[in-house]
Short mmCIF file of C-alpha atoms in Angstrom, two decimals:
data_model
loop_
_atom_site.label_atom_id
_atom_site.label_comp_id
_atom_site.label_asym_id
_atom_site.label_seq_id
_atom_site.Cartn_x
_atom_site.Cartn_y
_atom_site.Cartn_z
CA MET A 9 26.56 -111.73 -11.33
CA TRP A 10 30.07 -112.08 -12.64
CA LYS A 11 32.70 -109.69 -11.32
CA HIS A 12 35.83 -111.39 -12.58
CA ARG A 13 36.65 -113.27 -15.75
CA SER A 14 37.25 -116.49 -13.76
CA ASP A 15 33.93 -116.39 -11.86
CA PRO A 16 31.87 -119.57 -12.26
CA VAL A 17 29.27 -119.73 -15.01
CA LEU A 18 26.57 -122.10 -13.77
CA HIS A 19 25.39 -123.59 -17.07
CA ILE A 20 29.00 -124.31 -18.08
CA ASP A 21 29.83 -125.75 -14.65
CA LEU A 22 26.80 -128.04 -14.86
CA ARG A 23 27.81 -129.12 -18.36
CA ARG A 24 31.24 -130.09 -17.10
CA TRP A 25 29.95 -131.78 -13.93
CA ALA A 26 27.30 -134.08 -15.40
CA ASP A 27 27.96 -137.35 -17.24
CA LEU A 28 24.44 -137.45 -18.66
CA LEU A 29 21.56 -135.01 -19.02
CA LEU A 30 17.96 -136.17 -18.62
CA VAL A 31 15.15 -133.74 -19.39
CA ALA A 32 11.98 -135.22 -17.93
CA PRO A 33 9.42 -134.00 -18.67
CA LEU A 34 10.19 -132.04 -21.82
CA ASP A 35 7.13 -129.89 -22.46
CA ALA A 36 6.11 -128.42 -25.81
CA ASN A 37 7.47 -124.98 -24.92
CA THR A 38 10.94 -126.21 -24.01
CA LEU A 39 10.95 -128.64 -26.95
CA GLY A 40 10.38 -125.72 -29.29
CA LYS A 41 13.09 -123.64 -27.64
CA VAL A 42 15.68 -126.42 -27.74
CA ALA A 43 14.88 -127.34 -31.36
CA SER A 44 15.29 -123.67 -32.33
CA GLY A 45 18.44 -123.04 -30.29
CA ILE A 46 16.79 -120.61 -27.87
CA CYS A 47 18.52 -120.46 -24.51
CA ASP A 48 16.67 -118.11 -22.18
CA ASN A 49 16.76 -120.03 -18.89
CA LEU A 50 19.16 -122.30 -17.02
CA LEU A 51 17.90 -125.54 -18.58
CA THR A 52 18.01 -124.31 -22.16
CA CYS A 53 21.45 -122.76 -21.58
CA VAL A 54 22.79 -126.06 -20.21
CA ILE A 55 21.35 -127.90 -23.22
CA ARG A 56 22.79 -125.37 -25.67
CA ALA A 57 26.23 -125.71 -24.06
CA TRP A 58 25.95 -129.51 -23.67
CA ASP A 59 29.00 -131.63 -24.55
CA ARG A 60 27.56 -133.72 -27.38
CA SER A 61 29.98 -136.55 -26.63
CA LYS A 62 27.85 -137.11 -23.50
CA PRO A 63 24.32 -138.50 -23.72
CA LEU A 64 21.29 -136.26 -23.50
CA LEU A 65 17.95 -138.00 -23.04
CA PHE A 66 14.56 -136.34 -23.27
CA CYS A 67 11.06 -137.42 -22.30
CA PRO A 68 8.39 -135.49 -24.20
CA ALA A 69 5.16 -134.83 -22.32
CA MET A 70 2.22 -132.76 -23.52
CA ASN A 71 -1.46 -132.91 -24.41
CA THR A 72 -2.36 -135.23 -27.30
CA ALA A 73 -3.42 -132.31 -29.51
CA MET A 74 0.00 -130.72 -29.00
CA TRP A 75 1.81 -134.04 -29.50
CA GLU A 76 -0.02 -134.68 -32.79
CA HIS A 77 0.67 -131.21 -34.21
CA PRO A 78 3.01 -131.49 -37.23
CA ILE A 79 5.59 -129.12 -35.74
CA THR A 80 6.12 -131.48 -32.80
CA SER A 81 7.45 -134.31 -34.96
CA GLN A 82 9.73 -131.83 -36.73
CA GLN A 83 11.07 -130.58 -33.40
CA VAL A 84 11.59 -134.09 -32.01
CA GLY A 85 13.38 -134.96 -35.26
CA GLN A 86 15.63 -131.94 -34.81
CA LEU A 87 16.62 -133.07 -31.31
CA GLN A 88 17.32 -136.56 -32.65
CA ALA A 89 19.46 -134.99 -35.40
CA PHE A 90 21.48 -133.33 -32.63
CA GLY A 91 22.14 -136.84 -31.31
CA TYR A 92 19.75 -136.61 -28.36
CA ILE A 93 17.91 -139.77 -27.30
CA GLU A 94 14.13 -139.76 -27.07
CA ILE A 95 12.32 -141.78 -24.44
CA PRO A 96 8.91 -141.82 -26.13
CA CYS A 97 5.75 -140.59 -24.49
CA VAL A 98 2.91 -143.02 -23.78
CA ALA A 99 -0.87 -143.12 -24.06
CA LYS A 100 -2.87 -142.84 -20.85
CA LYS A 101 -5.05 -140.39 -18.94
CA LEU A 102 -3.30 -137.02 -19.13
CA VAL A 103 -3.11 -134.32 -16.47
CA CYS A 104 -5.79 -132.31 -18.31
CA GLY A 105 -8.16 -135.27 -18.05
CA ASP A 106 -7.95 -136.31 -21.70
CA GLN A 107 -7.08 -139.88 -22.65
CA GLY A 108 -4.39 -140.25 -25.31
CA LEU A 109 -0.78 -140.14 -26.37
CA GLY A 110 1.44 -137.53 -24.76
CA ALA A 111 2.08 -138.66 -21.19
CA MET A 112 5.68 -138.87 -20.04
CA ALA A 113 7.13 -142.38 -20.04
CA GLU A 114 6.87 -144.28 -16.77
CA VAL A 115 9.66 -143.65 -14.27
CA GLY A 116 10.79 -147.29 -14.46
CA THR A 117 11.13 -147.03 -18.24
CA ILE A 118 13.17 -143.85 -17.88
CA VAL A 119 15.45 -145.35 -15.23
CA ASP A 120 16.01 -148.46 -17.36
CA LYS A 121 16.95 -146.33 -20.38
CA VAL A 122 19.34 -144.18 -18.32
CA LYS A 123 21.04 -147.33 -17.00
CA GLU A 124 21.29 -148.74 -20.53
CA VAL A 125 22.83 -145.56 -21.90
CA LEU A 126 25.27 -145.24 -19.00
CA SER A 127 26.36 -148.87 -19.45
CA GLN A 128 27.19 -148.06 -23.08
CA HIS A 129 29.48 -145.26 -21.92
CA ALA A 130 32.01 -147.20 -19.84
CA ASP A 131 34.30 -144.16 -19.72
CA PHE A 132 32.02 -142.55 -17.11
CA GLN A 133 33.29 -142.86 -13.57
CA GLN A 134 31.25 -145.06 -11.25
CA SER A 135 30.37 -143.47 -7.91
#
């Protein structure tokens, strides 16, 4: 816990440290929290404090029934309105055994999108 005013605050330190934030997978619970501004864990606190001049990418992943619920499209739209970049989910056999839309995008697709977004932000330092 914090003892002094200058003690580090992890979610703020992470915000400052990172050039890009990737949330993969973004489940229905966290999607709802982020869309509503709830910040009750480290991830949602980092997102709430995120520097919106830096890219934030998210990869939704959930059961097809959850993905097709009307609130999901509203919540995804809210994240897009914040300027966050969606890497769309795909249709395939899901963890629950169902076949359908809702699986997280393939890792290669995610990596390609991250590279694309980083290349568009030339002001980031190369390591």
